[in-house]
Amino acid sequence: LTGGITTFNPVLVTVSTTGWRFTALGVGSGAGWVGTSRPMPVNPGPAVKFQVMLLGETTVPGSPTGKSGSPTAQTAGSQFTVTVNAVDDNWNINTTAGGAVSLGTGDPHAANPGPASLVNGTTQYTVTLYSTPGSTLAATGAYTDYTSALVPVNAAGASRLQILAPGENAVPGKWNQTPAGKDGTPTAQVAGSAFSVTVRVVDPYWNLTSATTMVTVLTSDPYDAVLAPKLVAGSTTFDITPLRSVSGEVLVATATADGYAQHNTGNITVTPGAAAKLLALLPGEQAAPGKNTAPVGKTDGQPPSAQASNGAFTITVRLVDANWNQVTSGGMPAVRVRTPDDNYDLE
C-alpha cells in the first residue's frame, strides 16, 4: 500500500451471472486485515470458436480444455446426442452467439447431420456411427473449427458371417455400399494350389464381434473336397483344399447353428496348373474339368457313342493339368492317337 491504497489487474476467465467476490488479505504488519468486495458479474467474451460436447463429457469453463470426463462408448447403429457450443477464448458459452454450424463425422459410412442454427449459443445433433473402433466429430461454421475426442464405437450383436478371399479386405461399418463390408477383388488362384480364406462373425454393420459359432465353408465347384466344419471365435482362417476347376468359383461361409446369415466371396478366377497329361474324348463324352473321380476328367452318364464298322469319327485330345483343366498356353507337344490295333496309327 502506498498512501493507503494500491491497485491490482486481475483477469477473470469464468462466467458468473451471480458474480465473483474479491477478498483482500493483509500481509506483514497488516496480517489479519480482510476486505471482501460485493459480487462482480462476469459475462462471456465474444464467441470465437466451437466446442463439441459428447456424452460422458462435462463443460468446465475457464479450464485449459474447457471440459472434463471421457466420451461414453456407443454401439454401432445406435443414436446418441452431441452438443455444439459457441464459446469465447476461455470456453464460456456465449449465449448471444447465433449462425449456422455443421457437424461432420470421421466415419465414412455415417451420414453427416444437416446444418443447424445456434440458439443462445448452442445446438444439439442426433448422430449414428457404424464403424469400430470409433470416430471423431468436427464442428465447422462461423467460428474456429473444433474436432472432438474419439467416440469409442463397439460392435452391435453378432448377426452374420463374413468370408474374405485373398485380395479382399474387411471394411468395418461399410453397410450401405457395394460390396458391403469389404473392398478389393479376389486374387486369381491356380488350380491345385492351396490358399486360405478368413471367416469373421460380424454385426449387421460388418464390425467384428467376439461371438463363437460352428462354420462350414463350401465352394461352388462340385468337384472340390468338402471342408469339415470349424469353430470360429470372432475370426479364424480356413485352409482351402485346392480348387480344381478353372470355371471360376465362389466360396460360401455358412453357420451350422445360431442362424447367422451366410456370406460369400467375390468370384475367384481359377487358372490351369502346369501341363501334366492328355485327355482323350470319344464321341458322346464330355469333358469335366476338375473331376478326379471315375471317369476322371469326364462327366458321368455319358459313355462313348457306338460307331459303325469302318465309319469315320472324331477323337478330341486335350492337353490338361493335374486336375483335367485344359492348358492353352506354353509349348504344345505333338500327339499320336493309337488304336488297339498296333498296326493302325493315327498321326
C-alpha positions as a Markdown table, in Angstrom:
| # | Residue | x | y | z |
|---|---|---|---|---|
| 1 | Leu | 0.0 | 0.0 | 0.0 |
| 2 | Thr | 1.2 | 3.5 | -0.8 |
| 3 | Gly | -0.6 | 6.3 | 0.8 |
| 4 | Gly | -3.1 | 3.7 | 2.0 |
| 5 | Ile | -4.0 | 2.5 | -1.5 |
| 6 | Thr | -2.8 | 0.1 | -4.3 |
| 7 | Thr | -4.3 | -1.5 | -7.4 |
| 8 | Phe | -4.4 | -5.0 | -8.9 |
| 9 | Asn | -5.3 | -6.0 | -12.5 |
| 10 | Pro | -7.0 | -9.4 | -12.3 |
| 11 | Val | -8.2 | -11.4 | -15.4 |
| 12 | Leu | -11.4 | -13.4 | -14.8 |
| 13 | Val | -11.8 | -16.3 | -17.1 |
| 14 | Thr | -15.0 | -18.0 | -16.0 |
| 15 | Val | -18.5 | -16.6 | -16.5 |
| 16 | Ser | -20.6 | -16.0 | -13.4 |
| 17 | Thr | -24.1 | -14.4 | -13.5 |
| 18 | Thr | -24.2 | -14.2 | -9.7 |
| 19 | Gly | -20.7 | -12.7 | -9.6 |
| 20 | Trp | -17.3 | -13.4 | -8.2 |
| 21 | Arg | -16.1 | -11.7 | -5.0 |
| 22 | Phe | -12.6 | -10.4 | -4.4 |
| 23 | Thr | -11.0 | -10.7 | -0.9 |
| 24 | Ala | -8.1 | -8.5 | 0.1 |
| 25 | Leu | -5.8 | -10.1 | 2.8 |
| 26 | Gly | -3.3 | -8.1 | 4.7 |
| 27 | Val | 0.2 | -9.4 | 5.0 |
| 28 | Gly | 3.2 | -8.4 | 7.2 |
| 29 | Ser | 2.2 | -5.7 | 9.6 |
| 30 | Gly | -1.4 | -5.9 | 8.2 |
| 31 | Ala | -1.8 | -9.6 | 8.8 |
| 32 | Gly | -5.4 | -10.4 | 9.8 |
| 33 | Trp | -6.9 | -7.5 | 7.9 |
| 34 | Val | -9.6 | -8.7 | 5.5 |
| 35 | Gly | -11.8 | -6.9 | 3.0 |
| 36 | Thr | -14.3 | -8.6 | 0.7 |
| 37 | Ser | -16.0 | -6.9 | -2.3 |
| 38 | Arg | -19.5 | -7.2 | -3.5 |
| 39 | Pro | -20.2 | -9.8 | -6.2 |
| 40 | Met | -19.0 | -8.8 | -9.7 |
| 41 | Pro | -20.9 | -10.5 | -12.6 |
| 42 | Val | -18.7 | -11.8 | -15.4 |
| 43 | Asn | -20.1 | -12.1 | -18.9 |
| 44 | Pro | -18.7 | -14.2 | -21.7 |
| 45 | Gly | -16.3 | -12.7 | -24.2 |
| 46 | Pro | -17.0 | -12.7 | -27.9 |
| 47 | Ala | -17.7 | -16.1 | -29.4 |
| 48 | Val | -14.5 | -17.2 | -31.3 |
| 49 | Lys | -14.6 | -21.0 | -31.6 |
| 50 | Phe | -16.8 | -24.1 | -31.3 |
| 51 | Gln | -16.9 | -26.7 | -28.6 |
| 52 | Val | -18.2 | -30.2 | -29.2 |
| 53 | Met | -19.5 | -32.0 | -26.1 |
| 54 | Leu | -20.0 | -35.7 | -26.1 |
| 55 | Leu | -21.9 | -38.0 | -23.8 |
| 56 | Gly | -19.7 | -38.5 | -20.8 |
| 57 | Glu | -18.0 | -35.1 | -21.0 |
| 58 | Thr | -18.8 | -32.1 | -18.8 |
| 59 | Thr | -18.2 | -28.4 | -19.6 |
| 60 | Val | -15.6 | -26.7 | -17.4 |
| 61 | Pro | -15.5 | -23.1 | -18.5 |
| 62 | Gly | -12.2 | -21.4 | -17.8 |
| 63 | Ser | -10.1 | -24.6 | -17.7 |
| 64 | Pro | -7.4 | -25.3 | -20.2 |
| 65 | Thr | -9.6 | -27.6 | -22.3 |
| 66 | Gly | -13.0 | -26.4 | -21.4 |
| 67 | Lys | -14.2 | -29.8 | -20.3 |
| 68 | Ser | -13.7 | -32.9 | -18.2 |
| 69 | Gly | -14.5 | -36.6 | -18.5 |
| 70 | Ser | -14.2 | -39.1 | -21.3 |
| 71 | Pro | -16.6 | -39.9 | -24.2 |
| 72 | Thr | -19.0 | -42.7 | -23.4 |
| 73 | Ala | -18.7 | -45.7 | -25.8 |
| 74 | Gln | -21.5 | -46.1 | -28.3 |
| 75 | Thr | -22.9 | -49.1 | -30.0 |
| 76 | Ala | -22.7 | -49.3 | -33.8 |
| 77 | Gly | -26.0 | -48.3 | -35.4 |
| 78 | Ser | -27.4 | -46.6 | -32.2 |
| 79 | Gln | -28.3 | -42.9 | -32.0 |
| 80 | Phe | -26.8 | -40.6 | -29.4 |
| 81 | Thr | -26.8 | -36.8 | -28.8 |
| 82 | Val | -24.0 | -34.4 | -29.4 |
| 83 | Thr | -23.9 | -30.7 | -28.3 |
| 84 | Val | -22.1 | -27.9 | -30.1 |
| 85 | Asn | -21.4 | -24.6 | -28.3 |
| 86 | Ala | -20.1 | -21.3 | -29.5 |
| 87 | Val | -17.6 | -20.2 | -26.8 |
| 88 | Asp | -15.1 | -17.4 | -26.0 |
| 89 | Asp | -11.4 | -17.8 | -25.6 |
| 90 | Asn | -11.9 | -19.3 | -22.2 |
| 91 | Trp | -14.6 | -21.9 | -23.2 |
| 92 | Asn | -17.5 | -19.9 | -21.8 |
| 93 | Ile | -20.7 | -20.3 | -23.8 |
| 94 | Asn | -21.6 | -17.0 | -25.5 |
| 95 | Thr | -25.4 | -17.1 | -25.2 |
| 96 | Thr | -25.8 | -14.3 | -27.8 |
| 97 | Ala | -24.0 | -16.2 | -30.5 |
| 98 | Gly | -26.0 | -17.3 | -33.5 |
| 99 | Gly | -25.5 | -18.5 | -37.0 |
| 100 | Ala | -25.2 | -21.9 | -38.6 |
| 101 | Val | -22.9 | -24.8 | -37.7 |
| 102 | Ser | -22.3 | -28.1 | -39.4 |
| 103 | Leu | -21.2 | -31.3 | -37.7 |
| 104 | Gly | -19.2 | -33.9 | -39.6 |
| 105 | Thr | -18.1 | -37.4 | -38.6 |
| 106 | Gly | -14.9 | -39.2 | -39.2 |
| 107 | Asp | -16.9 | -42.3 | -40.0 |
| 108 | Pro | -17.0 | -42.6 | -43.8 |
| 109 | His | -20.1 | -44.8 | -43.6 |
| 110 | Ala | -22.2 | -42.5 | -41.4 |
| 111 | Ala | -24.4 | -39.7 | -42.6 |
| 112 | Asn | -23.4 | -36.2 | -41.5 |
| 113 | Pro | -26.2 | -34.3 | -39.9 |
| 114 | Gly | -27.5 | -31.3 | -41.8 |
| 115 | Pro | -26.5 | -27.8 | -40.8 |
| 116 | Ala | -28.2 | -26.4 | -37.6 |
| 117 | Ser | -28.7 | -22.9 | -36.2 |
| 118 | Leu | -27.2 | -21.9 | -32.9 |
| 119 | Val | -29.9 | -20.9 | -30.3 |
| 120 | Asn | -28.5 | -19.0 | -27.3 |
| 121 | Gly | -25.0 | -20.1 | -28.4 |
| 122 | Thr | -25.7 | -23.8 | -28.5 |
| 123 | Thr | -27.4 | -26.6 | -30.6 |
| 124 | Gln | -27.7 | -30.4 | -30.5 |
| 125 | Tyr | -27.5 | -33.1 | -33.1 |
| 126 | Thr | -28.6 | -36.8 | -33.2 |
| 127 | Val | -25.7 | -38.9 | -34.5 |
| 128 | Thr | -25.4 | -42.5 | -35.6 |
| 129 | Leu | -21.9 | -44.1 | -36.1 |
| 130 | Tyr | -21.4 | -47.5 | -37.7 |
| 131 | Ser | -17.7 | -48.3 | -37.7 |
| 132 | Thr | -15.5 | -49.7 | -35.0 |
| 133 | Pro | -13.2 | -48.7 | -33.2 |
| 134 | Gly | -14.7 | -45.2 | -33.3 |
| 135 | Ser | -14.8 | -41.8 | -34.8 |
| 136 | Thr | -14.2 | -38.1 | -34.1 |
| 137 | Leu | -16.8 | -35.4 | -34.8 |
| 138 | Ala | -15.9 | -31.9 | -36.2 |
| 139 | Ala | -17.9 | -28.7 | -35.9 |
| 140 | Thr | -17.4 | -26.1 | -38.6 |
| 141 | Gly | -19.1 | -22.8 | -39.4 |
| 142 | Ala | -18.8 | -19.1 | -38.5 |
| 143 | Tyr | -16.2 | -19.7 | -35.7 |
| 144 | Thr | -13.0 | -21.7 | -35.4 |
| 145 | Asp | -13.5 | -25.4 | -36.2 |
| 146 | Tyr | -13.3 | -27.9 | -33.4 |
| 147 | Thr | -12.6 | -31.7 | -33.5 |
| 148 | Ser | -13.8 | -33.8 | -30.7 |
| 149 | Ala | -12.1 | -36.6 | -28.9 |
| 150 | Leu | -12.6 | -40.1 | -30.3 |
| 151 | Val | -16.0 | -41.6 | -29.7 |
| 152 | Pro | -15.4 | -45.3 | -29.0 |
| 153 | Val | -17.8 | -47.5 | -31.0 |
| 154 | Asn | -18.5 | -51.1 | -30.0 |
| 155 | Ala | -19.9 | -53.7 | -32.3 |
| 156 | Ala | -23.6 | -54.5 | -32.1 |
| 157 | Gly | -24.8 | -58.0 | -31.6 |
| 158 | Ala | -23.5 | -60.7 | -33.9 |
| 159 | Ser | -25.9 | -61.4 | -36.8 |
| 160 | Arg | -24.0 | -62.7 | -39.9 |
| 161 | Leu | -20.8 | -64.2 | -41.2 |
| 162 | Gln | -18.2 | -62.7 | -43.5 |
| 163 | Ile | -15.8 | -64.6 | -45.6 |
| 164 | Leu | -12.8 | -62.9 | -47.2 |
| 165 | Ala | -10.7 | -64.4 | -50.0 |
| 166 | Pro | -7.1 | -63.4 | -50.7 |
| 167 | Gly | -7.3 | -59.9 | -52.2 |
| 168 | Glu | -10.5 | -58.9 | -50.3 |
| 169 | Asn | -10.2 | -56.7 | -47.2 |
| 170 | Ala | -12.6 | -56.2 | -44.4 |
| 171 | Val | -14.1 | -52.7 | -44.1 |
| 172 | Pro | -16.0 | -52.4 | -40.8 |
| 173 | Gly | -19.1 | -50.2 | -40.9 |
| 174 | Lys | -19.5 | -50.4 | -44.7 |
| 175 | Trp | -23.1 | -51.4 | -44.6 |
| 176 | Asn | -24.6 | -49.0 | -47.2 |
| 177 | Gln | -22.3 | -49.5 | -50.1 |
| 178 | Thr | -21.5 | -52.4 | -52.5 |
| 179 | Pro | -19.7 | -54.7 | -51.9 |
| 180 | Ala | -20.9 | -54.4 | -48.3 |
| 181 | Gly | -18.3 | -54.9 | -45.5 |
| 182 | Lys | -15.3 | -55.2 | -47.8 |
| 183 | Asp | -13.3 | -53.9 | -50.7 |
| 184 | Gly | -10.8 | -55.4 | -53.1 |
| 185 | Thr | -11.1 | -58.2 | -55.7 |
| 186 | Pro | -10.3 | -61.9 | -55.1 |
| 187 | Thr | -6.8 | -62.8 | -56.3 |
| 188 | Ala | -6.8 | -65.4 | -59.1 |
| 189 | Gln | -5.8 | -68.9 | -57.9 |
| 190 | Val | -4.0 | -71.7 | -59.8 |
| 191 | Ala | -5.9 | -75.0 | -59.9 |
| 192 | Gly | -4.4 | -77.4 | -57.4 |
| 193 | Ser | -2.7 | -74.7 | -55.3 |
| 194 | Ala | -3.7 | -74.3 | -51.7 |
| 195 | Phe | -4.7 | -70.9 | -50.1 |
| 196 | Ser | -6.6 | -69.6 | -47.1 |
| 197 | Val | -9.7 | -67.6 | -46.5 |
| 198 | Thr | -10.8 | -65.7 | -43.4 |
| 199 | Val | -14.2 | -66.1 | -41.8 |
| 200 | Arg | -15.4 | -63.5 | -39.3 |
| 201 | Val | -18.6 | -63.3 | -37.1 |
| 202 | Val | -19.8 | -59.8 | -37.6 |
| 203 | Asp | -22.7 | -57.4 | -36.6 |
| 204 | Pro | -25.2 | -56.0 | -39.0 |
| 205 | Tyr | -22.7 | -53.3 | -40.0 |
| 206 | Trp | -19.8 | -55.8 | -40.6 |
| 207 | Asn | -17.9 | -55.0 | -37.4 |
| 208 | Leu | -16.0 | -57.9 | -35.9 |
| 209 | Thr | -17.6 | -59.4 | -32.8 |
| 210 | Ser | -16.4 | -61.9 | -30.2 |
| 211 | Ala | -19.2 | -64.4 | -30.9 |
| 212 | Thr | -18.4 | -68.1 | -31.4 |
| 213 | Thr | -20.1 | -70.4 | -33.8 |
| 214 | Met | -19.5 | -73.5 | -36.0 |
| 215 | Val | -19.0 | -72.7 | -39.6 |
| 216 | Thr | -18.8 | -74.7 | -42.8 |
| 217 | Val | -17.1 | -73.3 | -46.0 |
| 218 | Leu | -18.5 | -74.6 | -49.3 |
| 219 | Thr | -17.3 | -74.0 | -52.8 |
| 220 | Ser | -19.4 | -73.6 | -56.0 |
| 221 | Asp | -17.3 | -76.3 | -57.7 |
| 222 | Pro | -18.9 | -79.8 | -57.3 |
| 223 | Tyr | -15.5 | -81.4 | -57.7 |
| 224 | Asp | -13.8 | -79.7 | -54.7 |
| 225 | Ala | -13.4 | -81.6 | -51.4 |
| 226 | Val | -15.9 | -80.7 | -48.7 |
| 227 | Leu | -14.2 | -79.0 | -45.7 |
| 228 | Ala | -15.0 | -80.1 | -42.2 |
| 229 | Pro | -16.9 | -77.6 | -40.0 |
| 230 | Lys | -14.7 | -75.4 | -37.9 |
| 231 | Leu | -15.3 | -73.4 | -34.7 |
| 232 | Val | -15.0 | -69.7 | -35.3 |
| 233 | Ala | -14.3 | -67.5 | -32.3 |
| 234 | Gly | -14.7 | -64.0 | -33.7 |
| 235 | Ser | -12.4 | -64.7 | -36.6 |
| 236 | Thr | -10.4 | -67.6 | -38.0 |
| 237 | Thr | -8.9 | -68.9 | -41.2 |
| 238 | Phe | -9.8 | -71.9 | -43.3 |
| 239 | Asp | -7.2 | -73.7 | -45.4 |
| 240 | Ile | -8.9 | -74.4 | -48.7 |
| 241 | Thr | -8.3 | -77.8 | -50.3 |
| 242 | Pro | -7.0 | -76.8 | -53.7 |
| 243 | Leu | -9.7 | -75.6 | -56.1 |
| 244 | Arg | -9.8 | -77.9 | -59.1 |
| 245 | Ser | -11.9 | -76.3 | -61.8 |
| 246 | Val | -11.0 | -73.3 | -63.9 |
| 247 | Ser | -14.6 | -72.3 | -64.3 |
| 248 | Gly | -14.3 | -69.6 | -61.6 |
| 249 | Glu | -15.6 | -70.2 | -58.1 |
| 250 | Val | -17.4 | -68.6 | -55.2 |
| 251 | Leu | -16.7 | -69.7 | -51.6 |
| 252 | Val | -19.7 | -69.5 | -49.2 |
| 253 | Ala | -19.4 | -69.4 | -45.4 |
| 254 | Thr | -22.4 | -71.0 | -43.6 |
| 255 | Ala | -23.1 | -71.2 | -39.9 |
| 256 | Thr | -24.2 | -74.7 | -38.9 |
| 257 | Ala | -26.2 | -73.2 | -36.0 |
| 258 | Asp | -27.2 | -69.8 | -34.4 |
| 259 | Gly | -29.0 | -68.5 | -37.5 |
| 260 | Tyr | -26.2 | -66.2 | -38.7 |
| 261 | Ala | -26.7 | -65.0 | -42.3 |
| 262 | Gln | -24.3 | -66.7 | -44.7 |
| 263 | His | -21.8 | -64.8 | -46.9 |
| 264 | Asn | -19.9 | -65.5 | -50.0 |
| 265 | Thr | -16.6 | -64.3 | -51.6 |
| 266 | Gly | -16.5 | -62.5 | -54.9 |
| 267 | Asn | -15.8 | -64.7 | -57.9 |
| 268 | Ile | -12.4 | -66.3 | -57.7 |
| 269 | Thr | -10.8 | -66.8 | -61.1 |
| 270 | Val | -9.0 | -70.2 | -61.3 |
| 271 | Thr | -6.3 | -70.7 | -63.9 |
| 272 | Pro | -5.0 | -74.0 | -65.1 |
| 273 | Gly | -1.9 | -75.5 | -63.5 |
| 274 | Ala | 1.1 | -76.8 | -65.4 |
| 275 | Ala | 0.5 | -79.2 | -68.3 |
| 276 | Ala | 0.6 | -82.7 | -66.9 |
| 277 | Lys | -1.2 | -85.2 | -69.1 |
| 278 | Leu | -3.5 | -85.7 | -72.0 |
| 279 | Leu | -7.3 | -86.3 | -72.1 |
| 280 | Ala | -8.9 | -88.2 | -75.0 |
| 281 | Leu | -12.6 | -87.6 | -75.6 |
| 282 | Leu | -14.6 | -90.0 | -77.8 |
| 283 | Pro | -17.9 | -89.1 | -79.5 |
| 284 | Gly | -20.5 | -88.8 | -76.8 |
| 285 | Glu | -18.1 | -88.0 | -74.0 |
| 286 | Gln | -18.0 | -84.6 | -72.3 |
| 287 | Ala | -15.0 | -83.0 | -70.5 |
| 288 | Ala | -15.4 | -82.3 | -66.8 |
| 289 | Pro | -12.5 | -80.1 | -65.7 |
| 290 | Gly | -11.6 | -80.7 | -62.0 |
| 291 | Lys | -13.2 | -84.1 | -61.8 |
| 292 | Asn | -10.9 | -86.6 | -60.2 |
| 293 | Thr | -13.4 | -89.4 | -59.8 |
| 294 | Ala | -14.1 | -92.1 | -62.4 |
| 295 | Pro | -14.5 | -91.4 | -65.2 |
| 296 | Val | -11.7 | -88.9 | -64.5 |
| 297 | Gly | -11.9 | -85.6 | -66.4 |
| 298 | Lys | -15.3 | -86.6 | -67.9 |
| 299 | Thr | -18.9 | -86.2 | -67.0 |
| 300 | Asp | -20.8 | -89.1 | -65.5 |
| 301 | Gly | -23.5 | -91.0 | -67.5 |
| 302 | Gln | -22.2 | -90.1 | -71.0 |
| 303 | Pro | -20.3 | -93.1 | -72.3 |
| 304 | Pro | -18.8 | -93.2 | -75.8 |
| 305 | Ser | -21.4 | -93.4 | -78.7 |
| 306 | Ala | -21.4 | -96.6 | -80.7 |
| 307 | Gln | -19.8 | -96.3 | -84.1 |
| 308 | Ala | -20.4 | -98.1 | -87.3 |
| 309 | Ser | -17.8 | -100.6 | -88.5 |
| 310 | Asn | -15.4 | -98.8 | -90.9 |
| 311 | Gly | -17.1 | -95.5 | -90.2 |
| 312 | Ala | -15.2 | -92.3 | -89.6 |
| 313 | Phe | -15.5 | -90.4 | -86.4 |
| 314 | Thr | -13.6 | -87.8 | -84.5 |
| 315 | Ile | -11.4 | -88.1 | -81.3 |
| 316 | Thr | -10.6 | -84.9 | -79.4 |
| 317 | Val | -7.4 | -84.7 | -77.4 |
| 318 | Arg | -6.8 | -82.1 | -74.8 |
| 319 | Leu | -3.6 | -81.0 | -73.0 |
| 320 | Val | -4.6 | -80.8 | -69.3 |
| 321 | Asp | -3.2 | -80.1 | -65.9 |
| 322 | Ala | -3.2 | -82.5 | -63.0 |
| 323 | Asn | -6.9 | -81.7 | -62.4 |
| 324 | Trp | -8.0 | -82.1 | -66.0 |
| 325 | Asn | -8.3 | -78.4 | -66.8 |
| 326 | Gln | -7.3 | -77.6 | -70.4 |
| 327 | Val | -3.9 | -75.9 | -70.8 |
| 328 | Thr | -3.9 | -73.3 | -73.6 |
| 329 | Ser | -0.5 | -71.7 | -73.3 |
| 330 | Gly | 3.1 | -72.7 | -73.3 |
| 331 | Gly | 4.7 | -75.3 | -75.5 |
| 332 | Met | 2.3 | -77.6 | -77.3 |
| 333 | Pro | 3.5 | -81.2 | -77.7 |
| 334 | Ala | 2.9 | -83.4 | -80.7 |
| 335 | Val | 0.3 | -86.1 | -80.1 |
| 336 | Arg | -0.2 | -89.6 | -81.5 |
| 337 | Val | -3.5 | -91.4 | -81.2 |
| 338 | Arg | -3.1 | -95.2 | -81.3 |
| 339 | Thr | -5.9 | -97.8 | -81.7 |
| 340 | Pro | -5.9 | -101.3 | -80.1 |
| 341 | Asp | -4.6 | -102.5 | -83.4 |
| 342 | Asp | -0.8 | -101.8 | -83.2 |
| 343 | Asn | -0.6 | -101.8 | -87.0 |
| 344 | Tyr | -3.0 | -98.8 | -87.3 |
| 345 | Asp | -1.9 | -95.4 | -86.0 |
| 346 | Leu | -3.5 | -92.0 | -86.5 |
| 347 | Glu | -0.8 | -89.4 | -86.8 |
